[in-house]
């Protein structure tokens, strides 16, 4: 019995059923008191004894001011009644303490949840606010980037907007550059047309005044031809911007020989030493638009003749695997290398033309650039020992 009491934390007492019920109750109460459980309220009724004939009985005795209860199981074996008691403290105080603790815990939880919600919401809304400001700046053409490092959809959106801003800035810059070039072109065209128009106007007035010596009409026709040539070049240049390429495969070496042959007389008249470096046994096949390459070669050769100050022009073709490189060089004297990028500008000249027979419209190089850009070829100018070397690589 002692082992059971220690193992299950209960108190076990027993008494023979003899005498009156009061005597029985007192004996059992005394046994409980011996084991240090004082019972202010305890009784066994006749009904309880009758029930014990068939089964055990469980009762709870509230001790009132002692603030605890005793859960008691009664078992009857033969003429002995056994009482197993388990003291239970009143739950009201425990419940009050638990409720207070729960309220405190819930309060702390609510505060913690609010704090976390604020932090998380700020973490979410701060990048969105930054993206809103970024979008507003982009809409106002203030192109910039916003560094938002979040490993979620917001971070991906920020990267996309940054890329968009960069591309829009580039496109906006290109549009501004194009507008500036258009304004410069219109100004240059106006200037180029103003001179012949002024001449035509003066000579036309001379004819009206009877001052024509027989040459006025020739001068007017010459100026009209210049304007017609200029307008034709402008229209041709405009068509190049939107035209599609009709490529074919041909031998660039034979093409260069054929084109340069047309300038033999002009080269001789201007006493220009012309050097053509092409390996006769080599094939220089390229894939390009033949008409466009004809225009490029014509303009490059005429430019070389016009601006050659050392009376020496050299054209070279080289081949490396599947790459063919064309170079045309002529002497230009001392010029600033920074000017080289400007020579692609319409009507821009490094110096006055040295050949009146080849005086042009100032649109040759812009036309060359447009054709080669359409072909996606590598080309440019280099300045070597006071010689201007134009190169284009066909791959």
mmCIF file of C-alpha atoms in Angstrom:
data_model
loop_
_atom_site.group_PDB
_atom_site.id
_atom_site.type_symbol
_atom_site.label_atom_id
_atom_site.label_comp_id
_atom_site.label_asym_id
_atom_site.label_seq_id
_atom_site.Cartn_x
_atom_site.Cartn_y
_atom_site.Cartn_z
ATOM 1 C CA UNK A 1 0.000 0.000 0.000
ATOM 2 C CA UNK A 2 2.834 2.402 0.771
ATOM 3 C CA UNK A 3 4.393 1.680 -2.616
ATOM 4 C CA UNK A 4 1.115 2.498 -4.363
ATOM 5 C CA UNK A 5 0.795 5.743 -2.372
ATOM 6 C CA UNK A 6 4.275 6.888 -3.405
ATOM 7 C CA UNK A 7 3.877 5.861 -7.033
ATOM 8 C CA UNK A 8 0.502 7.541 -7.608
ATOM 9 C CA UNK A 9 0.705 10.352 -4.970
ATOM 10 C CA UNK A 10 -2.471 9.219 -3.183
ATOM 11 C CA UNK A 11 -3.423 8.434 0.418
ATOM 12 C CA UNK A 12 -4.943 5.051 1.230
ATOM 13 C CA UNK A 13 -6.808 4.285 4.456
ATOM 14 C CA UNK A 14 -9.191 1.474 5.459
ATOM 15 C CA UNK A 15 -11.506 0.403 8.228
ATOM 16 C CA UNK A 16 -13.786 -2.471 9.089
ATOM 17 C CA UNK A 17 -17.486 -1.868 8.624
ATOM 18 C CA UNK A 18 -18.791 -2.066 12.182
ATOM 19 C CA UNK A 19 -20.792 0.081 14.506
ATOM 20 C CA UNK A 20 -22.771 3.081 13.342
ATOM 21 C CA UNK A 21 -22.088 5.196 10.250
ATOM 22 C CA UNK A 22 -20.806 8.024 12.471
ATOM 23 C CA UNK A 23 -18.295 5.704 14.072
ATOM 24 C CA UNK A 24 -17.215 4.480 10.627
ATOM 25 C CA UNK A 25 -16.794 8.068 9.382
ATOM 26 C CA UNK A 26 -14.771 9.054 12.427
ATOM 27 C CA UNK A 27 -12.455 6.072 12.082
ATOM 28 C CA UNK A 28 -11.734 6.859 8.437
ATOM 29 C CA UNK A 29 -11.266 10.612 9.197
ATOM 30 C CA UNK A 30 -8.826 9.682 11.927
ATOM 31 C CA UNK A 31 -6.878 7.496 9.514
ATOM 32 C CA UNK A 32 -6.696 10.395 7.050
ATOM 33 C CA UNK A 33 -5.535 12.759 9.820
ATOM 34 C CA UNK A 34 -2.821 10.303 10.809
ATOM 35 C CA UNK A 35 -1.584 10.650 7.232
ATOM 36 C CA UNK A 36 -1.837 14.464 7.505
ATOM 37 C CA UNK A 37 -5.023 15.015 5.579
ATOM 38 C CA UNK A 38 -7.505 16.889 7.737
ATOM 39 C CA UNK A 39 -11.103 16.583 6.683
ATOM 40 C CA UNK A 40 -13.583 19.190 7.883
ATOM 41 C CA UNK A 41 -16.330 17.711 5.760
ATOM 42 C CA UNK A 42 -16.489 13.956 5.267
ATOM 43 C CA UNK A 43 -19.228 11.400 5.462
ATOM 44 C CA UNK A 44 -20.213 8.021 4.209
ATOM 45 C CA UNK A 45 -23.941 7.538 3.739
ATOM 46 C CA UNK A 46 -26.087 4.453 3.802
ATOM 47 C CA UNK A 47 -26.599 4.856 0.106
ATOM 48 C CA UNK A 48 -22.846 4.783 -0.428
ATOM 49 C CA UNK A 49 -22.577 1.493 1.526
ATOM 50 C CA UNK A 50 -25.372 -0.042 -0.504
ATOM 51 C CA UNK A 51 -23.723 0.991 -3.778
ATOM 52 C CA UNK A 52 -20.385 -0.432 -2.656
ATOM 53 C CA UNK A 53 -22.001 -3.870 -2.619
ATOM 54 C CA UNK A 54 -21.877 -3.761 -6.403
ATOM 55 C CA UNK A 55 -19.178 -1.244 -7.443
ATOM 56 C CA UNK A 56 -16.777 1.417 -6.274
ATOM 57 C CA UNK A 57 -17.953 4.947 -5.483
ATOM 58 C CA UNK A 58 -16.206 8.245 -6.202
ATOM 59 C CA UNK A 59 -16.912 11.359 -4.158
ATOM 60 C CA UNK A 60 -15.440 14.874 -3.893
ATOM 61 C CA UNK A 61 -15.466 16.577 -0.477
ATOM 62 C CA UNK A 62 -15.115 20.355 -0.505
ATOM 63 C CA UNK A 63 -13.262 21.443 2.633
ATOM 64 C CA UNK A 64 -14.513 25.052 2.454
ATOM 65 C CA UNK A 65 -12.161 27.534 4.108
ATOM 66 C CA UNK A 66 -9.284 25.111 3.780
ATOM 67 C CA UNK A 67 -9.412 25.899 0.042
ATOM 68 C CA UNK A 68 -8.979 22.409 -1.194
ATOM 69 C CA UNK A 69 -11.058 19.381 -2.094
ATOM 70 C CA UNK A 70 -10.512 15.695 -1.601
ATOM 71 C CA UNK A 71 -11.319 13.285 -4.370
ATOM 72 C CA UNK A 72 -12.051 9.924 -2.706
ATOM 73 C CA UNK A 73 -12.631 6.523 -4.225
ATOM 74 C CA UNK A 74 -14.361 3.967 -1.966
ATOM 75 C CA UNK A 75 -13.862 0.242 -2.492
ATOM 76 C CA UNK A 76 -15.491 -2.535 -0.363
ATOM 77 C CA UNK A 77 -13.631 -5.819 0.035
ATOM 78 C CA UNK A 78 -15.418 -8.325 2.253
ATOM 79 C CA UNK A 79 -16.169 -6.404 5.457
ATOM 80 C CA UNK A 80 -13.507 -3.756 4.925
ATOM 81 C CA UNK A 81 -13.982 -0.414 3.273
ATOM 82 C CA UNK A 82 -10.933 1.130 1.574
ATOM 83 C CA UNK A 83 -10.743 4.907 0.878
ATOM 84 C CA UNK A 84 -8.213 6.248 -1.624
ATOM 85 C CA UNK A 85 -7.915 10.021 -1.252
ATOM 86 C CA UNK A 86 -6.380 12.619 -3.581
ATOM 87 C CA UNK A 87 -6.294 16.234 -2.316
ATOM 88 C CA UNK A 88 -7.264 18.792 -4.987
ATOM 89 C CA UNK A 89 -6.501 22.488 -4.482
ATOM 90 C CA UNK A 90 -9.264 24.949 -5.366
ATOM 91 C CA UNK A 91 -8.995 25.843 -9.069
ATOM 92 C CA UNK A 92 -10.408 29.368 -8.821
ATOM 93 C CA UNK A 93 -7.134 30.977 -7.833
ATOM 94 C CA UNK A 94 -5.217 28.893 -10.319
ATOM 95 C CA UNK A 95 -7.730 29.879 -12.988
ATOM 96 C CA UNK A 96 -7.372 33.553 -12.056
ATOM 97 C CA UNK A 97 -3.594 33.290 -12.235
ATOM 98 C CA UNK A 98 -3.786 31.423 -15.526
ATOM 99 C CA UNK A 99 -6.219 33.995 -16.934
ATOM 100 C CA UNK A 100 -3.946 36.848 -15.897
ATOM 101 C CA UNK A 101 -1.005 35.085 -17.464
ATOM 102 C CA UNK A 102 -3.018 34.460 -20.636
ATOM 103 C CA UNK A 103 -4.034 38.120 -20.808
ATOM 104 C CA UNK A 104 -0.436 39.192 -20.318
ATOM 105 C CA UNK A 105 0.746 36.698 -22.930
ATOM 106 C CA UNK A 106 -1.943 37.793 -25.397
ATOM 107 C CA UNK A 107 -1.060 41.442 -24.862
ATOM 108 C CA UNK A 108 2.593 40.743 -25.507
ATOM 109 C CA UNK A 109 1.627 38.663 -28.572
ATOM 110 C CA UNK A 110 -0.568 41.435 -29.980
ATOM 111 C CA UNK A 111 2.181 44.020 -29.468
ATOM 112 C CA UNK A 112 4.716 41.689 -31.061
ATOM 113 C CA UNK A 113 2.385 40.962 -33.992
ATOM 114 C CA UNK A 114 1.744 44.682 -34.549
ATOM 115 C CA UNK A 115 5.487 45.340 -34.406
ATOM 116 C CA UNK A 116 6.183 42.567 -36.921
ATOM 117 C CA UNK A 117 3.357 43.743 -39.195
ATOM 118 C CA UNK A 118 4.778 47.294 -39.172
ATOM 119 C CA UNK A 119 8.273 46.034 -39.967
ATOM 120 C CA UNK A 120 7.071 43.689 -42.714
ATOM 121 C CA UNK A 121 4.737 46.298 -44.203
ATOM 122 C CA UNK A 122 7.542 48.843 -44.267
ATOM 123 C CA UNK A 123 9.817 46.266 -45.846
ATOM 124 C CA UNK A 124 7.198 45.732 -48.545
ATOM 125 C CA UNK A 125 5.987 49.308 -48.995
ATOM 126 C CA UNK A 126 9.400 51.014 -48.902
ATOM 127 C CA UNK A 127 10.572 49.373 -52.172
ATOM 128 C CA UNK A 128 7.173 50.050 -53.728
ATOM 129 C CA UNK A 129 7.415 53.701 -52.701
ATOM 130 C CA UNK A 130 10.904 53.851 -54.212
ATOM 131 C CA UNK A 131 9.609 52.290 -57.427
ATOM 132 C CA UNK A 132 6.753 54.799 -57.511
ATOM 133 C CA UNK A 133 9.197 57.701 -57.201
ATOM 134 C CA UNK A 134 11.452 56.092 -59.816
ATOM 135 C CA UNK A 135 8.539 55.733 -62.254
ATOM 136 C CA UNK A 136 7.545 59.347 -61.629
ATOM 137 C CA UNK A 137 11.097 60.524 -62.363
ATOM 138 C CA UNK A 138 11.270 58.429 -65.537
ATOM 139 C CA UNK A 139 7.931 59.903 -66.646
ATOM 140 C CA UNK A 140 9.521 63.342 -66.180
ATOM 141 C CA UNK A 141 12.536 62.245 -68.287
ATOM 142 C CA UNK A 142 14.791 62.037 -65.215
ATOM 143 C CA UNK A 143 16.335 58.696 -66.027
ATOM 144 C CA UNK A 144 17.994 56.991 -63.074
ATOM 145 C CA UNK A 145 18.226 53.641 -61.309
ATOM 146 C CA UNK A 146 17.018 52.430 -57.934
ATOM 147 C CA UNK A 147 18.971 49.731 -56.136
ATOM 148 C CA UNK A 148 16.406 47.441 -54.492
ATOM 149 C CA UNK A 149 17.856 44.162 -53.275
ATOM 150 C CA UNK A 150 14.948 41.902 -52.362
ATOM 151 C CA UNK A 151 14.830 38.284 -53.394
ATOM 152 C CA UNK A 152 11.230 38.438 -54.572
ATOM 153 C CA UNK A 153 9.009 39.779 -57.348
ATOM 154 C CA UNK A 154 9.589 43.378 -56.200
ATOM 155 C CA UNK A 155 13.328 42.972 -56.712
ATOM 156 C CA UNK A 156 12.747 41.513 -60.192
ATOM 157 C CA UNK A 157 10.401 44.411 -60.990
ATOM 158 C CA UNK A 158 13.072 46.885 -59.848
ATOM 159 C CA UNK A 159 15.643 45.248 -62.128
ATOM 160 C CA UNK A 160 13.221 45.438 -65.062
ATOM 161 C CA UNK A 161 12.465 49.114 -64.399
ATOM 162 C CA UNK A 162 16.191 49.883 -64.105
ATOM 163 C CA UNK A 163 16.819 48.189 -67.452
ATOM 164 C CA UNK A 164 13.871 50.063 -68.941
ATOM 165 C CA UNK A 165 15.195 53.353 -67.557
ATOM 166 C CA UNK A 166 18.631 52.684 -69.033
ATOM 167 C CA UNK A 167 17.181 51.829 -72.446
ATOM 168 C CA UNK A 168 14.806 54.809 -72.369
ATOM 169 C CA UNK A 169 17.695 57.094 -71.465
ATOM 170 C CA UNK A 170 19.686 55.720 -74.370
ATOM 171 C CA UNK A 171 16.724 56.031 -76.741
ATOM 172 C CA UNK A 172 15.991 59.542 -75.510
ATOM 173 C CA UNK A 173 19.619 60.503 -76.040
ATOM 174 C CA UNK A 174 19.547 59.044 -79.537
ATOM 175 C CA UNK A 175 16.365 60.956 -80.317
ATOM 176 C CA UNK A 176 17.915 64.182 -79.044
ATOM 177 C CA UNK A 177 21.050 63.510 -81.064
ATOM 178 C CA UNK A 178 18.911 62.752 -84.100
ATOM 179 C CA UNK A 179 16.955 65.967 -83.579
ATOM 180 C CA UNK A 180 20.178 67.936 -83.216
ATOM 181 C CA UNK A 181 21.560 66.330 -86.369
ATOM 182 C CA UNK A 182 18.291 67.092 -88.158
ATOM 183 C CA UNK A 183 18.468 70.735 -87.102
ATOM 184 C CA UNK A 184 22.098 70.899 -88.205
ATOM 185 C CA UNK A 185 21.174 69.207 -91.486
ATOM 186 C CA UNK A 186 18.342 71.627 -92.145
ATOM 187 C CA UNK A 187 20.634 74.525 -91.323
ATOM 188 C CA UNK A 188 23.358 73.136 -93.602
ATOM 189 C CA UNK A 189 20.897 72.420 -96.414
ATOM 190 C CA UNK A 190 19.472 75.914 -96.095
ATOM 191 C CA UNK A 191 22.979 77.323 -96.243
ATOM 192 C CA UNK A 192 23.915 75.166 -99.238
ATOM 193 C CA UNK A 193 20.765 76.194 -101.123
ATOM 194 C CA UNK A 194 20.977 79.841 -100.129
ATOM 195 C CA UNK A 195 24.177 80.508 -102.060
ATOM 196 C CA UNK A 196 23.019 79.232 -105.488
ATOM 197 C CA UNK A 197 19.604 80.807 -104.979
ATOM 198 C CA UNK A 198 21.229 84.140 -104.231
ATOM 199 C CA UNK A 199 23.359 83.811 -107.356
ATOM 200 C CA UNK A 200 20.301 82.905 -109.457
ATOM 201 C CA UNK A 201 18.421 85.868 -108.041
ATOM 202 C CA UNK A 202 21.253 88.293 -108.796
ATOM 203 C CA UNK A 203 21.758 87.062 -112.351
ATOM 204 C CA UNK A 204 18.019 86.952 -112.989
ATOM 205 C CA UNK A 205 17.799 90.599 -111.917
ATOM 206 C CA UNK A 206 20.747 91.357 -114.226
ATOM 207 C CA UNK A 207 18.876 89.823 -117.127
ATOM 208 C CA UNK A 208 15.816 91.972 -116.307
ATOM 209 C CA UNK A 209 18.030 95.061 -116.167
ATOM 210 C CA UNK A 210 19.548 94.244 -119.553
ATOM 211 C CA UNK A 211 23.029 93.556 -118.207
ATOM 212 C CA UNK A 212 23.320 90.040 -119.625
ATOM 213 C CA UNK A 213 26.563 89.618 -121.583
ATOM 214 C CA UNK A 214 25.493 86.193 -122.824
ATOM 215 C CA UNK A 215 26.773 84.221 -119.811
ATOM 216 C CA UNK A 216 24.064 84.946 -117.231
ATOM 217 C CA UNK A 217 21.830 82.118 -118.388
ATOM 218 C CA UNK A 218 24.724 79.646 -118.256
ATOM 219 C CA UNK A 219 25.485 80.687 -114.657
ATOM 220 C CA UNK A 220 21.819 80.331 -113.684
ATOM 221 C CA UNK A 221 21.640 76.854 -115.243
ATOM 222 C CA UNK A 222 24.846 75.838 -113.460
ATOM 223 C CA UNK A 223 23.442 76.891 -110.077
ATOM 224 C CA UNK A 224 20.151 75.138 -110.795
ATOM 225 C CA UNK A 225 22.079 71.948 -111.593
ATOM 226 C CA UNK A 226 23.949 72.243 -108.283
ATOM 227 C CA UNK A 227 20.658 72.582 -106.404
ATOM 228 C CA UNK A 228 19.166 69.704 -108.346
ATOM 229 C CA UNK A 229 22.226 67.551 -107.560
ATOM 230 C CA UNK A 230 22.004 68.450 -103.871
ATOM 231 C CA UNK A 231 18.296 67.637 -103.670
ATOM 232 C CA UNK A 232 18.879 64.385 -105.547
ATOM 233 C CA UNK A 233 21.616 63.381 -103.087
ATOM 234 C CA UNK A 234 19.352 64.224 -100.149
ATOM 235 C CA UNK A 235 16.545 62.099 -101.562
ATOM 236 C CA UNK A 236 18.960 59.241 -102.243
ATOM 237 C CA UNK A 237 20.307 59.479 -98.687
ATOM 238 C CA UNK A 238 16.755 59.471 -97.289
ATOM 239 C CA UNK A 239 15.878 56.375 -99.318
ATOM 240 C CA UNK A 240 18.940 54.571 -97.938
ATOM 241 C CA UNK A 241 17.612 54.948 -94.373
ATOM 242 C CA UNK A 242 14.544 52.814 -95.111
ATOM 243 C CA UNK A 243 15.595 50.633 -98.036
ATOM 244 C CA UNK A 244 16.214 46.902 -97.678
ATOM 245 C CA UNK A 245 19.418 45.235 -98.817
ATOM 246 C CA UNK A 246 19.576 43.056 -101.912
ATOM 247 C CA UNK A 247 22.777 41.148 -101.197
ATOM 248 C CA UNK A 248 24.716 38.978 -103.603
ATOM 249 C CA UNK A 249 28.152 37.356 -103.671
ATOM 250 C CA UNK A 250 30.787 38.989 -105.881
ATOM 251 C CA UNK A 251 34.547 39.528 -106.149
ATOM 252 C CA UNK A 252 35.428 42.832 -104.454
ATOM 253 C CA UNK A 253 38.842 42.869 -106.173
ATOM 254 C CA UNK A 254 37.272 42.935 -109.631
ATOM 255 C CA UNK A 255 34.750 45.526 -108.430
ATOM 256 C CA UNK A 256 37.538 47.854 -107.195
ATOM 257 C CA UNK A 257 39.462 47.490 -110.452
ATOM 258 C CA UNK A 258 36.326 48.288 -112.485
ATOM 259 C CA UNK A 259 35.376 51.352 -110.412
ATOM 260 C CA UNK A 260 38.891 52.835 -110.262
ATOM 261 C CA UNK A 261 39.213 52.419 -114.020
ATOM 262 C CA UNK A 262 36.613 55.156 -114.490
ATOM 263 C CA UNK A 263 38.913 57.687 -112.788
ATOM 264 C CA UNK A 264 42.064 57.056 -114.812
ATOM 265 C CA UNK A 265 41.723 60.273 -116.839
ATOM 266 C CA UNK A 266 40.942 62.431 -113.794
ATOM 267 C CA UNK A 267 43.907 60.969 -111.896
ATOM 268 C CA UNK A 268 46.195 61.787 -114.809
ATOM 269 C CA UNK A 269 44.829 65.323 -115.212
ATOM 270 C CA UNK A 270 45.446 65.994 -111.504
ATOM 271 C CA UNK A 271 48.914 64.359 -111.625
ATOM 272 C CA UNK A 272 47.997 61.936 -108.849
ATOM 273 C CA UNK A 273 50.130 58.873 -108.265
ATOM 274 C CA UNK A 274 47.627 56.038 -107.892
ATOM 275 C CA UNK A 275 48.642 52.696 -106.345
ATOM 276 C CA UNK A 276 46.339 49.656 -106.406
ATOM 277 C CA UNK A 277 47.532 46.750 -104.243
ATOM 278 C CA UNK A 278 45.491 43.683 -105.161
ATOM 279 C CA UNK A 279 46.788 40.138 -105.520
ATOM 280 C CA UNK A 280 45.735 39.098 -109.026
ATOM 281 C CA UNK A 281 45.739 35.424 -108.088
ATOM 282 C CA UNK A 282 43.496 35.887 -105.052
ATOM 283 C CA UNK A 283 39.704 35.848 -104.857
ATOM 284 C CA UNK A 284 38.061 38.523 -102.703
ATOM 285 C CA UNK A 285 34.494 37.287 -102.576
ATOM 286 C CA UNK A 286 32.097 39.126 -100.254
ATOM 287 C CA UNK A 287 28.327 39.125 -99.669
ATOM 288 C CA UNK A 288 26.909 42.631 -100.036
ATOM 289 C CA UNK A 289 24.681 44.841 -102.173
ATOM 290 C CA UNK A 290 26.661 45.603 -105.322
ATOM 291 C CA UNK A 291 24.953 48.940 -106.044
ATOM 292 C CA UNK A 292 25.650 50.133 -102.495
ATOM 293 C CA UNK A 293 29.326 49.103 -102.657
ATOM 294 C CA UNK A 294 29.630 50.916 -106.016
ATOM 295 C CA UNK A 295 28.408 54.110 -104.323
ATOM 296 C CA UNK A 296 30.858 53.603 -101.432
ATOM 297 C CA UNK A 297 33.827 53.094 -103.769
ATOM 298 C CA UNK A 298 32.859 56.056 -105.977
ATOM 299 C CA UNK A 299 32.556 58.426 -103.024
ATOM 300 C CA UNK A 300 35.752 57.222 -101.346
ATOM 301 C CA UNK A 301 37.831 57.575 -104.517
ATOM 302 C CA UNK A 302 36.449 61.035 -105.349
ATOM 303 C CA UNK A 303 37.052 62.180 -101.768
ATOM 304 C CA UNK A 304 40.620 60.865 -101.912
ATOM 305 C CA UNK A 305 41.224 62.765 -105.163
ATOM 306 C CA UNK A 306 39.680 65.984 -103.811
ATOM 307 C CA UNK A 307 41.602 66.054 -100.536
ATOM 308 C CA UNK A 308 44.932 64.448 -101.486
ATOM 309 C CA UNK A 309 47.595 67.075 -100.745
ATOM 310 C CA UNK A 310 50.545 64.811 -101.542
ATOM 311 C CA UNK A 311 49.209 63.683 -104.927
ATOM 312 C CA UNK A 312 49.325 60.047 -103.832
ATOM 313 C CA UNK A 313 46.415 57.646 -103.363
ATOM 314 C CA UNK A 314 46.775 54.035 -102.321
ATOM 315 C CA UNK A 315 44.080 51.336 -102.364
ATOM 316 C CA UNK A 316 44.806 47.968 -100.762
ATOM 317 C CA UNK A 317 42.830 44.730 -100.452
ATOM 318 C CA UNK A 318 43.886 42.083 -97.947
ATOM 319 C CA UNK A 319 42.341 38.730 -97.115
ATOM 320 C CA UNK A 320 42.540 36.860 -93.809
ATOM 321 C CA UNK A 321 40.545 33.604 -93.686
ATOM 322 C CA UNK A 322 36.969 34.689 -94.475
ATOM 323 C CA UNK A 323 37.624 38.392 -93.894
ATOM 324 C CA UNK A 324 38.364 40.920 -96.619
ATOM 325 C CA UNK A 325 39.685 44.357 -95.657
ATOM 326 C CA UNK A 326 39.647 47.390 -97.958
ATOM 327 C CA UNK A 327 41.841 50.445 -97.201
ATOM 328 C CA UNK A 328 42.038 53.714 -99.117
ATOM 329 C CA UNK A 329 44.615 56.298 -98.032
ATOM 330 C CA UNK A 330 45.554 59.804 -99.155
ATOM 331 C CA UNK A 331 47.641 62.611 -97.704
ATOM 332 C CA UNK A 332 45.786 65.312 -95.758
ATOM 333 C CA UNK A 333 48.576 67.158 -93.988
ATOM 334 C CA UNK A 334 48.321 67.982 -90.300
ATOM 335 C CA UNK A 335 44.796 67.786 -88.886
ATOM 336 C CA UNK A 336 43.354 67.295 -85.437
ATOM 337 C CA UNK A 337 42.410 63.663 -84.786
ATOM 338 C CA UNK A 338 39.340 64.887 -82.895
ATOM 339 C CA UNK A 339 37.971 66.142 -86.201
ATOM 340 C CA UNK A 340 37.795 62.648 -87.660
ATOM 341 C CA UNK A 341 34.439 61.828 -86.054
ATOM 342 C CA UNK A 342 32.948 65.015 -87.478
ATOM 343 C CA UNK A 343 33.688 64.085 -91.081
ATOM 344 C CA UNK A 344 30.586 61.862 -91.095
ATOM 345 C CA UNK A 345 28.490 64.980 -90.573
ATOM 346 C CA UNK A 346 26.672 66.272 -93.674
ATOM 347 C CA UNK A 347 28.443 69.151 -95.463
ATOM 348 C CA UNK A 348 31.449 68.941 -93.111
ATOM 349 C CA UNK A 349 34.869 69.386 -94.813
ATOM 350 C CA UNK A 350 38.390 69.189 -93.430
ATOM 351 C CA UNK A 351 39.600 71.729 -95.953
ATOM 352 C CA UNK A 352 38.512 73.307 -99.231
ATOM 353 C CA UNK A 353 38.257 71.051 -102.240
ATOM 354 C CA UNK A 354 41.421 70.915 -104.338
ATOM 355 C CA UNK A 355 39.569 69.761 -107.442
ATOM 356 C CA UNK A 356 36.831 71.879 -108.904
ATOM 357 C CA UNK A 357 35.981 69.093 -111.327
ATOM 358 C CA UNK A 358 35.027 66.894 -108.373
ATOM 359 C CA UNK A 359 33.378 69.474 -106.143
ATOM 360 C CA UNK A 360 30.401 67.690 -104.580
ATOM 361 C CA UNK A 361 27.454 68.164 -102.291
ATOM 362 C CA UNK A 362 29.116 67.366 -98.953
ATOM 363 C CA UNK A 363 26.888 64.289 -98.550
ATOM 364 C CA UNK A 364 29.331 61.651 -99.787
ATOM 365 C CA UNK A 365 30.595 60.456 -96.417
ATOM 366 C CA UNK A 366 27.167 60.443 -94.710
ATOM 367 C CA UNK A 367 25.891 58.303 -97.598
ATOM 368 C CA UNK A 368 28.899 55.957 -97.188
ATOM 369 C CA UNK A 369 28.235 55.662 -93.454
ATOM 370 C CA UNK A 370 24.546 54.874 -93.989
ATOM 371 C CA UNK A 371 25.295 52.142 -96.549
ATOM 372 C CA UNK A 372 27.949 50.489 -94.380
ATOM 373 C CA UNK A 373 25.789 50.760 -91.252
ATOM 374 C CA UNK A 374 22.999 48.988 -93.143
ATOM 375 C CA UNK A 375 25.496 46.193 -93.896
ATOM 376 C CA UNK A 376 26.608 46.056 -90.212
ATOM 377 C CA UNK A 377 30.252 46.323 -91.264
ATOM 378 C CA UNK A 378 33.257 47.502 -89.281
ATOM 379 C CA UNK A 379 34.632 50.731 -90.793
ATOM 380 C CA UNK A 380 36.315 53.996 -89.859
ATOM 381 C CA UNK A 381 39.211 56.407 -90.318
ATOM 382 C CA UNK A 382 42.780 56.334 -89.022
ATOM 383 C CA UNK A 383 45.383 59.074 -89.207
ATOM 384 C CA UNK A 384 48.889 57.744 -89.925
ATOM 385 C CA UNK A 385 51.860 59.964 -90.794
ATOM 386 C CA UNK A 386 49.659 62.791 -92.105
ATOM 387 C CA UNK A 387 47.730 60.322 -94.247
ATOM 388 C CA UNK A 388 44.052 59.636 -93.801
ATOM 389 C CA UNK A 389 43.352 55.900 -94.056
ATOM 390 C CA UNK A 390 39.784 54.753 -94.522
ATOM 391 C CA UNK A 391 39.125 51.071 -93.811
ATOM 392 C CA UNK A 392 36.145 48.751 -94.076
ATOM 393 C CA UNK A 393 36.151 45.074 -93.132
ATOM 394 C CA UNK A 394 33.874 42.605 -94.894
ATOM 395 C CA UNK A 395 33.230 39.485 -92.828
#
